[in-house]
Amino acid sequence: MTERYDLVVVGGGLLGCLTAWMAARDGAHVLLVDKDQVNQHASGQNAGSLHFQLEYRMVEAGEEAARVAAEAMPLHLDAAAMWARMEDEIGEPLGVRQTGGLMVAENADQVGMLEFKAELERSWGLDVRTLDRTELDAVAPYLSRNILAANLSALEGKADARIAAPAVGRAAVAA
Ligand SMILES: Cc1cc2nc3c(=O)[nH]c(=O)nc-3n(C[C@H](O)[C@H](O)[C@H](O)COP(=O)(O)OP(=O)(O)OC[C@H]3O[C@@H](n4cnc5c(N)ncnc54)[C@H](O)[C@@H]3O)c2cc1C
């Protein structure tokens, strides 16, 4: 017998599982296929870092390149909000902890870059502050004395890469 689907998702990493879950939740009849196993590749092997600040490489490429990269900030903000509600929506723990993330500077040039970056990110609505060493000592006293300053984004944190995609996959099956 031939079965028909509204959507066939190829790849059961986090992105495929999320796509399948969202479509099924919204009423679509979905098939998720993977050549190996759900979460076997990058989604199950990564550091689980929820990072919403611009990456260093985006700012090191110059101010114009940073401004172009910052145009994706609405997606970063959506992602931050989505991670914050996802455990409730999925109904399982995903190991989400949004307790803040730091990007550090080891010299004056990097401090200048972080300050420029923070201002650009704030203009797009991301809450980022540049902490000097004294402020940093209160937040992360364990950091090397070589660190002069850091940008803190309170929305950043971690998810558990070992459990996130399989949990979303189960939610897709349930939906
Ligand atoms: C070492 C490392 C550290 C990382 N750290 C972070 C981090 O801290 N934070 C962060 O946000 N991101 C991080 N990333 C990136 C993140 O892991 C990926 O962006 C994310 O997992 C991609 O998800 P995905 O579902 O697209 O891909 P994958 O998890 O790779 O899933 C793709 C799936 O597609 C399947 N597939 C491929 N081809 C076919 C085919 N022809 N037919 C059927 N199935 C197929 C594969 O078997 C696989 O299961 C890191 C990546 C790596 C490698």
Coordinates of N, CA, C and O and ligand atoms in Angstrom, one line a residue:
M1 N 0.8 -1.2 0.0 CA 0.0 0.0 0.0 C 0.9 1.3 0.0 O 1.9 1.3 0.6
T2 N 0.5 2.2 -0.8 CA 1.3 3.5 -0.8 C 0.7 4.5 0.2 O -0.5 4.8 0.1
E3 N 1.5 5.0 1.1 CA 1.0 6.0 2.0 C 1.4 7.4 1.6 O 2.5 7.6 1.1
R4 N 0.5 8.4 1.7 CA 0.8 9.7 1.3 C 1.1 10.6 2.5 O 0.4 10.4 3.5
Y5 N 2.0 11.5 2.3 CA 2.3 12.5 3.4 C 2.2 13.9 2.9 O 2.5 14.2 1.8
D6 N 2.0 14.8 3.9 CA 2.0 16.2 3.5 C 3.5 16.7 3.4 O 3.8 17.6 2.7
L7 N 4.3 16.1 4.2 CA 5.7 16.5 4.3 C 6.6 15.3 4.6 O 6.3 14.5 5.5
V8 N 7.7 15.2 3.9 CA 8.8 14.3 4.2 C 10.0 15.0 4.6 O 10.5 15.9 3.9
V9 N 10.4 14.8 5.8 CA 11.6 15.5 6.4 C 12.8 14.5 6.3 O 12.7 13.4 6.8
V10 N 13.9 14.9 5.6 CA 15.0 14.0 5.5 C 16.1 14.5 6.5 O 16.6 15.6 6.4
G11 N 16.3 13.6 7.5 CA 17.4 13.9 8.5 C 16.8 14.1 9.8 O 16.0 15.0 10.1
G12 N 17.2 13.2 10.8 CA 16.6 13.3 12.1 C 17.6 13.8 13.1 O 17.8 13.3 14.2
G13 N 18.3 14.9 12.7 CA 19.0 15.8 13.7 C 18.0 16.7 14.4 O 16.8 16.6 14.2
L14 N 18.6 17.6 15.1 CA 17.7 18.6 15.9 C 16.8 19.3 14.9 O 15.6 19.5 15.1
L15 N 17.3 19.8 13.8 CA 16.5 20.6 12.8 C 15.4 19.8 12.2 O 14.3 20.2 12.0
G16 N 15.7 18.5 11.8 CA 14.7 17.7 11.2 C 13.6 17.3 12.2 O 12.4 17.4 11.9
C17 N 14.1 17.0 13.4 CA 13.1 16.6 14.4 C 12.2 17.8 14.8 O 10.9 17.7 14.9
L18 N 12.8 19.0 14.8 CA 12.0 20.2 15.1 C 11.0 20.5 14.0 O 9.8 20.9 14.2
T19 N 11.5 20.4 12.7 CA 10.6 20.6 11.6 C 9.4 19.7 11.6 O 8.3 20.1 11.4
A20 N 9.8 18.4 11.9 CA 8.7 17.4 11.9 C 7.7 17.7 13.0 O 6.5 17.5 12.8
W21 N 8.2 18.0 14.2 CA 7.3 18.3 15.3 C 6.4 19.5 15.0 O 5.2 19.4 15.3
M22 N 7.0 20.6 14.5 CA 6.2 21.8 14.3 C 5.1 21.5 13.2 O 3.9 21.9 13.4
A23 N 5.5 20.8 12.2 CA 4.5 20.5 11.1 C 3.4 19.5 11.7 O 2.2 19.8 11.4
A24 N 3.8 18.5 12.4 CA 2.8 17.6 13.0 C 1.9 18.2 14.0 O 0.7 18.0 14.0
R25 N 2.5 19.1 14.8 CA 1.7 19.8 15.8 C 0.7 20.7 15.1 O -0.4 20.9 15.6
D26 N 1.0 21.2 13.9 CA 0.1 22.1 13.2 C -0.8 21.3 12.3 O -1.5 21.9 11.4
G27 N -0.8 20.0 12.4 CA -1.8 19.2 11.7 C -1.4 18.4 10.5 O -2.2 17.7 9.8
A28 N -0.1 18.5 10.1 CA 0.4 17.9 8.9 C 0.7 16.4 9.2 O 1.0 16.0 10.3
H29 N 0.5 15.6 8.2 CA 0.9 14.1 8.2 C 2.3 14.1 7.7 O 2.6 14.4 6.6
V30 N 3.2 13.7 8.7 CA 4.7 13.9 8.4 C 5.4 12.5 8.5 O 5.1 11.7 9.3
L31 N 6.4 12.4 7.6 CA 7.3 11.2 7.6 C 8.7 11.8 7.8 O 9.1 12.7 7.1
L32 N 9.4 11.3 8.9 CA 10.8 11.7 9.1 C 11.6 10.5 8.8 O 11.4 9.4 9.3
V33 N 12.6 10.7 7.9 CA 13.5 9.6 7.5 C 15.0 10.0 7.9 O 15.3 11.1 7.8
D34 N 15.7 9.0 8.2 CA 17.2 9.2 8.5 C 17.9 8.0 8.0 O 17.5 6.8 8.1
K35 N 19.1 8.2 7.4 CA 19.9 7.1 6.9 C 20.6 6.4 8.0 O 21.0 5.2 7.8
D36 N 20.7 7.0 9.1 CA 21.3 6.4 10.3 C 20.3 6.4 11.4 O 19.2 5.9 11.3
Q37 N 20.7 7.0 12.6 CA 19.7 7.0 13.7 C 19.5 8.5 14.1 O 20.4 9.3 13.9
V38 N 18.3 8.7 14.7 CA 18.0 10.1 15.2 C 19.1 10.5 16.2 O 19.6 9.7 17.0
N39 N 19.6 11.7 16.0 CA 20.6 12.4 16.8 C 22.0 11.7 16.8 O 22.8 12.0 17.6
Q40 N 22.3 10.9 15.7 CA 23.6 10.2 15.7 C 24.7 11.2 15.3 O 25.9 10.9 15.6
H41 N 24.4 12.3 14.6 CA 25.4 13.1 14.0 C 25.6 14.4 14.8 O 25.5 14.4 16.0
A42 N 25.8 15.5 14.1 CA 26.2 16.8 14.8 C 25.3 17.1 16.0 O 25.7 17.6 17.0
S43 N 23.9 16.9 15.8 CA 23.0 17.4 16.9 C 23.2 16.6 18.2 O 22.9 17.1 19.3
G44 N 23.8 15.4 18.1 CA 24.0 14.7 19.3 C 25.5 14.8 19.8 O 25.8 14.2 20.8
Q45 N 26.3 15.5 19.1 CA 27.8 15.5 19.4 C 28.2 16.9 19.8 O 29.4 17.1 20.1
N46 N 27.4 17.9 19.8 CA 27.9 19.3 19.9 C 27.9 19.7 21.4 O 27.5 18.9 22.3
A47 N 28.4 20.9 21.6 CA 28.6 21.4 23.0 C 27.3 21.9 23.6 O 27.3 22.2 24.8
G48 N 26.3 22.0 22.8 CA 25.0 22.4 23.4 C 24.9 23.9 23.8 O 24.1 24.3 24.6
S49 N 25.8 24.7 23.3 CA 25.9 26.1 23.6 C 24.8 26.9 23.0 O 24.6 26.8 21.7
L50 N 24.0 27.6 23.7 CA 23.0 28.5 23.2 C 23.6 29.9 23.1 O 23.7 30.6 24.1
H51 N 24.1 30.2 21.9 CA 24.9 31.4 21.7 C 24.2 32.3 20.8 O 23.9 32.0 19.6
F52 N 23.8 33.5 21.3 CA 23.0 34.4 20.5 C 23.8 35.7 20.1 O 23.3 36.5 19.3
Q53 N 25.0 35.9 20.7 CA 25.8 37.0 20.3 C 26.4 36.7 19.0 O 26.6 35.6 18.6
L54 N 26.8 37.8 18.2 CA 27.6 37.6 17.0 C 28.9 36.9 17.3 O 29.5 37.2 18.4
E55 N 29.3 36.0 16.5 CA 30.5 35.3 16.7 C 31.7 36.2 16.4 O 31.6 37.2 15.6
Y56 N 32.9 35.9 17.0 CA 34.1 36.7 16.8 C 34.4 36.9 15.3 O 34.7 38.0 14.9
R57 N 34.3 35.8 14.6 CA 34.7 35.9 13.2 C 33.8 36.9 12.4 O 34.2 37.5 11.4
M58 N 32.6 37.1 12.9 CA 31.7 38.0 12.2 C 32.1 39.5 12.5 O 31.8 40.4 11.7
V59 N 32.7 39.7 13.6 CA 33.1 41.1 14.0 C 34.5 41.4 13.5 O 34.8 42.5 13.1
E60 N 35.3 40.3 13.5 CA 36.7 40.5 13.1 C 36.8 40.9 11.6 O 37.8 41.4 11.1
A61 N 35.7 40.5 10.8 CA 35.7 40.8 9.4 C 35.5 42.3 9.1 O 35.4 42.7 7.9
G62 N 35.3 43.1 10.1 CA 35.1 44.6 9.9 C 33.7 45.0 10.3 O 32.8 44.2 10.4
E63 N 33.5 46.3 10.4 CA 32.2 46.8 10.9 C 31.1 46.6 9.9 O 30.0 46.3 10.3
E64 N 31.4 46.7 8.6 CA 30.3 46.5 7.6 C 29.8 45.1 7.7 O 28.6 44.8 7.6
A65 N 30.8 44.2 7.7 CA 30.4 42.7 7.8 C 29.6 42.4 9.0 O 28.7 41.6 9.0
A66 N 30.0 43.1 10.1 CA 29.3 42.9 11.4 C 27.9 43.4 11.3 O 26.9 42.7 11.8
R67 N 27.7 44.5 10.6 CA 26.3 45.1 10.5 C 25.5 44.1 9.6 O 24.3 44.0 9.9
V68 N 26.1 43.5 8.6 CA 25.3 42.6 7.8 C 25.0 41.4 8.6 O 23.8 40.9 8.6
A69 N 25.9 40.8 9.3 CA 25.7 39.7 10.2 C 24.6 39.9 11.2 O 23.7 39.1 11.5
A70 N 24.5 41.2 11.7 CA 23.6 41.5 12.7 C 22.1 41.6 12.2 O 21.2 41.5 13.0
E71 N 22.0 41.6 10.9 CA 20.6 41.6 10.3 C 19.9 40.3 10.6 O 18.7 40.2 10.6
A72 N 20.7 39.2 11.0 CA 20.0 38.0 11.4 C 19.6 38.0 12.9 O 19.0 37.0 13.4
M73 N 19.8 39.1 13.6 CA 19.5 39.1 15.0 C 18.1 38.8 15.4 O 17.8 38.1 16.4
P74 N 17.1 39.2 14.6 CA 15.7 38.8 14.9 C 15.6 37.3 15.0 O 14.8 36.8 15.8
L75 N 16.3 36.5 14.2 CA 16.3 35.1 14.3 C 16.9 34.6 15.6 O 16.5 33.6 16.2
H76 N 18.0 35.3 16.0 CA 18.7 34.9 17.3 C 17.7 35.1 18.4 O 17.6 34.3 19.3
L77 N 17.0 36.3 18.4 CA 16.0 36.6 19.5 C 14.9 35.6 19.5 O 14.4 35.1 20.6
D78 N 14.4 35.2 18.3 CA 13.3 34.1 18.2 C 13.8 32.8 18.8 O 13.1 32.1 19.5
A79 N 15.1 32.5 18.5 CA 15.7 31.2 19.0 C 15.8 31.2 20.5 O 15.5 30.3 21.2
A80 N 16.2 32.4 21.0 CA 16.3 32.5 22.5 C 15.0 32.3 23.2 O 14.9 31.6 24.2
A81 N 14.0 32.9 22.6 CA 12.6 32.8 23.2 C 12.1 31.4 23.0 O 11.4 30.9 23.9
M82 N 12.4 30.8 21.9 CA 11.9 29.4 21.6 C 12.5 28.4 22.6 O 11.9 27.6 23.2
W83 N 13.9 28.6 22.8 CA 14.5 27.6 23.8 C 13.9 27.8 25.2 O 13.8 26.9 25.9
A84 N 13.6 29.1 25.5 CA 13.0 29.3 26.9 C 11.7 28.6 27.1 O 11.4 28.3 28.3
R85 N 10.9 28.4 26.1 CA 9.6 27.8 26.3 C 9.5 26.4 25.8 O 8.5 25.7 26.0
M86 N 10.6 25.9 25.2 CA 10.6 24.6 24.5 C 10.3 23.4 25.5 O 9.6 22.5 25.1
E87 N 10.9 23.4 26.7 CA 10.6 22.2 27.6 C 9.2 22.1 27.9 O 8.6 21.0 27.9
D88 N 8.5 23.3 28.1 CA 7.1 23.3 28.4 C 6.3 22.7 27.2 O 5.4 21.9 27.3
E89 N 6.7 23.2 26.0 CA 5.9 22.8 24.8 C 6.1 21.3 24.4 O 5.2 20.6 24.0
I90 N 7.4 20.9 24.6 CA 7.7 19.5 24.3 C 7.2 18.5 25.4 O 6.9 17.4 25.1
G91 N 7.2 19.0 26.6 CA 6.8 18.2 27.8 C 7.9 17.3 28.3 O 7.5 16.3 29.0
E92 N 9.1 17.5 28.0 CA 10.2 16.7 28.5 C 11.4 17.7 28.8 O 11.6 18.7 28.1
P93 N 12.3 17.3 29.7 CA 13.5 18.1 29.9 C 14.4 18.0 28.7 O 14.5 17.0 28.0
L94 N 15.0 19.2 28.3 CA 16.0 19.3 27.2 C 17.3 19.8 27.8 O 18.2 20.1 27.0
G95 N 17.4 19.9 29.1 CA 18.7 20.4 29.7 C 18.9 21.8 29.4 O 20.0 22.3 29.5
V96 N 17.8 22.6 29.2 CA 18.0 24.0 28.9 C 18.3 24.8 30.2 O 17.6 24.7 31.2
R97 N 19.4 25.6 30.1 CA 19.7 26.5 31.3 C 20.2 27.8 30.6 O 21.2 27.9 30.0
Q98 N 19.4 28.9 30.7 CA 19.7 30.2 30.1 C 20.2 31.1 31.3 O 19.4 31.9 31.8
T99 N 21.4 30.9 31.7 CA 21.9 31.6 32.9 C 23.0 32.6 32.5 O 23.7 33.2 33.3
G100 N 23.2 32.8 31.2 CA 24.1 33.9 30.7 C 25.3 33.3 30.0 O 25.8 32.2 30.4
G101 N 25.8 34.0 29.0 CA 27.0 33.6 28.3 C 28.0 34.8 28.1 O 27.5 35.9 28.0
L102 N 29.3 34.4 28.2 CA 30.3 35.5 28.1 C 31.1 35.3 26.8 O 31.4 34.2 26.4
M103 N 31.5 36.5 26.2 CA 32.5 36.5 25.1 C 33.6 37.4 25.7 O 33.4 38.5 26.0
V104 N 34.8 36.8 25.7 CA 35.9 37.5 26.5 C 36.9 38.2 25.6 O 37.0 37.9 24.4
A105 N 37.6 39.2 26.1 CA 38.6 40.0 25.4 C 39.9 39.9 26.2 O 39.9 40.0 27.4
E106 N 41.0 39.7 25.5 CA 42.3 39.6 26.1 C 43.3 40.7 25.9 O 44.4 40.8 26.4
N107 N 42.8 41.7 25.0 CA 43.7 42.9 24.7 C 42.8 44.0 24.4 O 41.5 43.9 24.2
A108 N 43.4 45.2 24.3 CA 42.6 46.4 24.1 C 41.8 46.4 22.8 O 40.7 46.9 22.7
D109 N 42.4 45.9 21.7 CA 41.7 45.8 20.4 C 40.4 45.0 20.6 O 39.3 45.3 20.1
Q110 N 40.5 43.9 21.3 CA 39.3 43.0 21.5 C 38.3 43.7 22.4 O 37.1 43.5 22.1
V111 N 38.7 44.4 23.3 CA 37.8 45.2 24.2 C 37.0 46.1 23.3 O 35.8 46.2 23.4
G112 N 37.7 46.9 22.4 CA 37.0 47.8 21.5 C 36.0 47.1 20.6 O 34.9 47.6 20.4
M113 N 36.4 45.9 20.2 CA 35.5 45.1 19.3 C 34.3 44.7 20.0 O 33.2 44.7 19.5
L114 N 34.5 44.3 21.3 CA 33.3 43.8 22.1 C 32.4 45.0 22.3 O 31.1 44.8 22.3
E115 N 32.9 46.2 22.6 CA 32.1 47.4 22.9 C 31.3 47.7 21.6 O 30.1 48.0 21.7
F116 N 31.9 47.7 20.5 CA 31.2 48.0 19.2 C 30.1 46.9 19.0 O 29.0 47.2 18.6
K117 N 30.5 45.7 19.2 CA 29.6 44.5 19.0 C 28.3 44.7 19.9 O 27.2 44.5 19.5
A118 N 28.6 45.0 21.2 CA 27.5 45.1 22.1 C 26.5 46.2 21.7 O 25.3 46.1 21.8
E119 N 27.1 47.4 21.3 CA 26.2 48.5 20.9 C 25.4 48.1 19.6 O 24.2 48.4 19.6
L120 N 26.0 47.4 18.7 CA 25.3 46.9 17.5 C 24.2 46.0 17.9 O 23.0 46.1 17.4
E121 N 24.5 45.0 18.8 CA 23.5 44.0 19.2 C 22.3 44.7 20.0 O 21.2 44.3 19.7
R122 N 22.7 45.6 20.8 CA 21.6 46.3 21.5 C 20.7 47.0 20.6 O 19.5 47.1 20.8
S123 N 21.2 47.6 19.5 CA 20.4 48.3 18.5 C 19.4 47.4 17.9 O 18.4 47.8 17.3
W124 N 19.7 46.1 17.9 CA 18.8 45.1 17.3 C 17.9 44.4 18.4 O 17.2 43.4 18.2
G125 N 18.1 44.8 19.7 CA 17.2 44.3 20.8 C 17.8 43.2 21.6 O 17.1 42.7 22.5
L126 N 19.1 42.8 21.4 CA 19.7 41.8 22.2 C 20.3 42.5 23.4 O 21.1 43.4 23.3
D127 N 20.0 42.0 24.6 CA 20.5 42.6 25.9 C 22.0 42.1 26.1 O 22.2 40.9 26.4
V128 N 22.9 43.0 25.8 CA 24.3 42.6 26.0 C 25.0 43.8 26.7 O 24.8 44.9 26.4
R129 N 25.8 43.4 27.7 CA 26.6 44.4 28.4 C 28.1 44.1 28.4 O 28.4 42.9 28.5
T130 N 28.9 45.1 28.3 CA 30.4 44.9 28.4 C 30.8 45.1 29.8 O 30.6 46.1 30.4
L131 N 31.3 44.0 30.4 CA 31.8 44.0 31.8 C 33.2 44.3 31.9 O 34.0 43.6 31.2
D132 N 33.7 45.2 32.7 CA 35.1 45.4 32.9 C 35.6 44.3 33.9 O 34.8 43.5 34.4
R133 N 36.9 44.3 34.2 CA 37.4 43.2 35.0 C 36.8 43.2 36.4 O 36.5 42.1 36.9
T134 N 36.5 44.3 37.0 CA 35.9 44.3 38.3 C 34.6 43.7 38.3 O 34.2 42.9 39.1
E135 N 33.8 44.1 37.3 CA 32.4 43.5 37.2 C 32.5 42.0 36.9 O 31.7 41.2 37.3
L136 N 33.5 41.7 36.0 CA 33.6 40.3 35.7 C 34.0 39.4 36.9 O 33.6 38.3 37.0
D137 N 34.8 40.0 37.8 CA 35.2 39.2 39.0 C 34.0 38.8 39.8 O 33.9 37.7 40.4
A138 N 32.9 39.6 39.8 CA 31.7 39.3 40.5 C 30.9 38.2 39.8 O 30.2 37.4 40.5
V139 N 31.1 38.1 38.5 CA 30.3 37.1 37.8 C 31.0 35.8 37.5 O 30.5 34.7 37.6
A140 N 32.3 35.9 37.2 CA 33.1 34.8 36.8 C 34.5 34.9 37.4 O 35.5 35.1 36.6
P141 N 34.7 34.8 38.7 CA 36.0 35.0 39.3 C 37.1 34.0 38.9 O 38.3 34.3 39.1
Y142 N 36.6 32.9 38.3 CA 37.5 31.8 37.9 C 38.3 32.1 36.6 O 39.2 31.4 36.2
L143 N 37.9 33.2 35.9 CA 38.6 33.5 34.6 C 40.0 33.9 34.8 O 40.4 34.6 35.8
S144 N 40.8 33.6 33.8 CA 42.3 34.0 33.8 C 42.4 35.5 34.0 O 41.6 36.2 33.5
R145 N 43.5 35.9 34.7 CA 43.8 37.3 34.8 C 44.0 38.0 33.4 O 44.1 39.2 33.3
N146 N 44.3 37.2 32.4 CA 44.6 37.7 31.1 C 43.3 38.3 30.4 O 43.3 39.0 29.4
I147 N 42.1 37.9 31.0 CA 40.9 38.4 30.4 C 40.6 39.8 31.0 O 40.5 40.0 32.2
L148 N 40.5 40.8 30.1 CA 40.4 42.2 30.5 C 38.9 42.6 30.6 O 38.6 43.5 31.4
A149 N 38.1 42.0 29.8 CA 36.6 42.4 29.8 C 35.9 41.3 29.1 O 36.4 40.4 28.5
A150 N 34.5 41.4 29.2 CA 33.7 40.4 28.5 C 32.3 40.9 28.2 O 31.9 41.8 28.9
N151 N 31.7 40.4 27.2 CA 30.3 40.8 26.9 C 29.4 39.7 27.5 O 29.7 38.5 27.3
L152 N 28.4 40.1 28.3 CA 27.5 39.2 28.9 C 26.1 39.3 28.2 O 25.6 40.4 28.1
S153 N 25.6 38.2 27.8 CA 24.2 38.1 27.3 C 23.5 37.2 28.2 O 23.8 36.0 28.3
A154 N 22.5 37.7 28.9 CA 21.8 36.9 29.9 C 21.0 35.8 29.3 O 20.6 34.8 30.0
L155 N 20.6 35.9 28.0 CA 19.8 34.9 27.4 C 20.5 33.6 27.0 O 19.9 32.6 26.7
E156 N 21.9 33.7 27.0 CA 22.6 32.5 26.6 C 22.7 31.4 27.6 O 22.4 31.7 28.8
G157 N 23.2 30.3 27.2 CA 23.3 29.2 28.1 C 23.6 27.9 27.4 O 24.4 27.8 26.4
K158 N 22.9 26.8 27.8 CA 23.2 25.5 27.3 C 21.9 24.7 27.1 O 20.9 25.0 27.8
A159 N 21.9 23.7 26.2 CA 20.9 22.7 26.2 C 21.7 21.4 26.2 O 22.9 21.4 25.9
D160 N 21.1 20.3 26.4 CA 21.8 19.0 26.5 C 21.6 18.3 25.1 O 20.5 17.8 24.8
A161 N 22.7 18.3 24.4 CA 22.7 17.8 23.0 C 22.3 16.3 22.9 O 21.9 15.8 21.9
R162 N 22.6 15.6 24.0 CA 22.3 14.1 24.0 C 20.8 13.8 24.1 O 20.3 12.8 23.6
I163 N 20.0 14.8 24.7 CA 18.6 14.5 24.9 C 17.7 15.3 24.1 O 16.5 15.0 24.0
A164 N 18.1 16.5 23.6 CA 17.2 17.4 23.0 C 16.5 16.9 21.7 O 15.3 16.8 21.7
A165 N 17.3 16.4 20.7 CA 16.6 16.0 19.5 C 15.8 14.7 19.7 O 14.6 14.7 19.2
P166 N 16.2 13.7 20.5 CA 15.3 12.6 20.7 C 14.0 13.0 21.4 O 12.9 12.5 21.0
A167 N 14.1 13.9 22.3 CA 12.8 14.4 23.0 C 11.9 15.1 22.0 O 10.7 14.8 22.0
V168 N 12.5 15.9 21.1 CA 11.7 16.6 20.1 C 11.1 15.6 19.1 O 10.0 15.7 18.7
G169 N 11.9 14.6 18.8 CA 11.4 13.5 17.9 C 10.3 12.8 18.5 O 9.3 12.5 17.8
R170 N 10.3 12.5 19.8 CA 9.2 11.8 20.5 C 8.0 12.7 20.5 O 6.8 12.2 20.3
A171 N 8.2 14.0 20.6 CA 7.0 14.9 20.6 C 6.4 14.9 19.2 O 5.2 15.0 19.0
A172 N 7.3 14.8 18.2 CA 6.7 14.8 16.8 C 5.9 13.5 16.6 O 4.8 13.6 16.0
V173 N 6.4 12.4 17.1 CA 5.6 11.1 17.0 C 4.3 11.2 17.7 O 3.2 10.9 17.2
A174 N 4.3 11.8 18.9 CA 3.1 12.0 19.7 C 2.1 12.9 19.0 O 0.9 12.7 19.1
A175 N 2.6 13.9 18.3 CA 1.7 14.8 17.6 C 1.2 14.2 16.3 O 0.3 14.8 15.7
Ligands
LIG1 C1 31.9 19.7 17.3 C2 30.7 20.6 17.1 C3 30.3 21.4 18.1 C4 29.2 22.2 17.9 N1 28.8 23.1 18.9 C5 27.6 23.7 18.8 C6 27.1 24.5 19.9 O1 27.7 24.5 21.0 N2 25.9 25.2 19.7 C7 25.3 25.1 18.5 O2 24.2 25.8 18.4 N3 25.7 24.4 17.5 C8 26.8 23.7 17.6 N4 27.3 23.0 16.5 C9 26.5 23.0 15.3 C10 25.2 22.1 15.5 O3 25.6 20.8 16.0 C11 24.5 21.9 14.1 O4 24.3 23.2 13.6 C12 23.2 21.1 14.3 O5 23.4 20.0 15.0 C13 22.7 20.8 12.9 O6 21.6 20.1 13.0 P1 21.0 19.3 11.8 O7 19.7 18.6 12.3 O8 20.9 20.2 10.6 O9 22.2 18.3 11.4 P2 22.6 16.8 12.0 O10 22.5 16.7 13.4 O11 23.9 16.5 11.4 O12 21.5 15.8 11.4 C14 21.4 15.5 10.0 C15 20.8 14.2 9.8 O13 20.6 13.9 8.5 C16 20.8 12.6 8.2 N5 21.1 12.5 6.8 C17 22.1 13.1 6.1 N6 22.0 12.8 4.7 C18 20.9 11.9 4.6 C19 20.3 11.3 3.5 N7 20.7 11.4 2.3 N8 19.2 10.6 3.8 C20 18.7 10.4 5.0 N9 19.2 11.0 6.1 C21 20.3 11.8 5.9 C22 22.0 12.2 9.1 O14 22.1 10.8 9.3 C23 21.7 13.0 10.3 O15 21.0 12.3 11.3 C24 28.4 22.2 16.7 C25 28.8 21.3 15.7 C26 29.9 20.5 15.9 C27 30.3 19.5 14.8

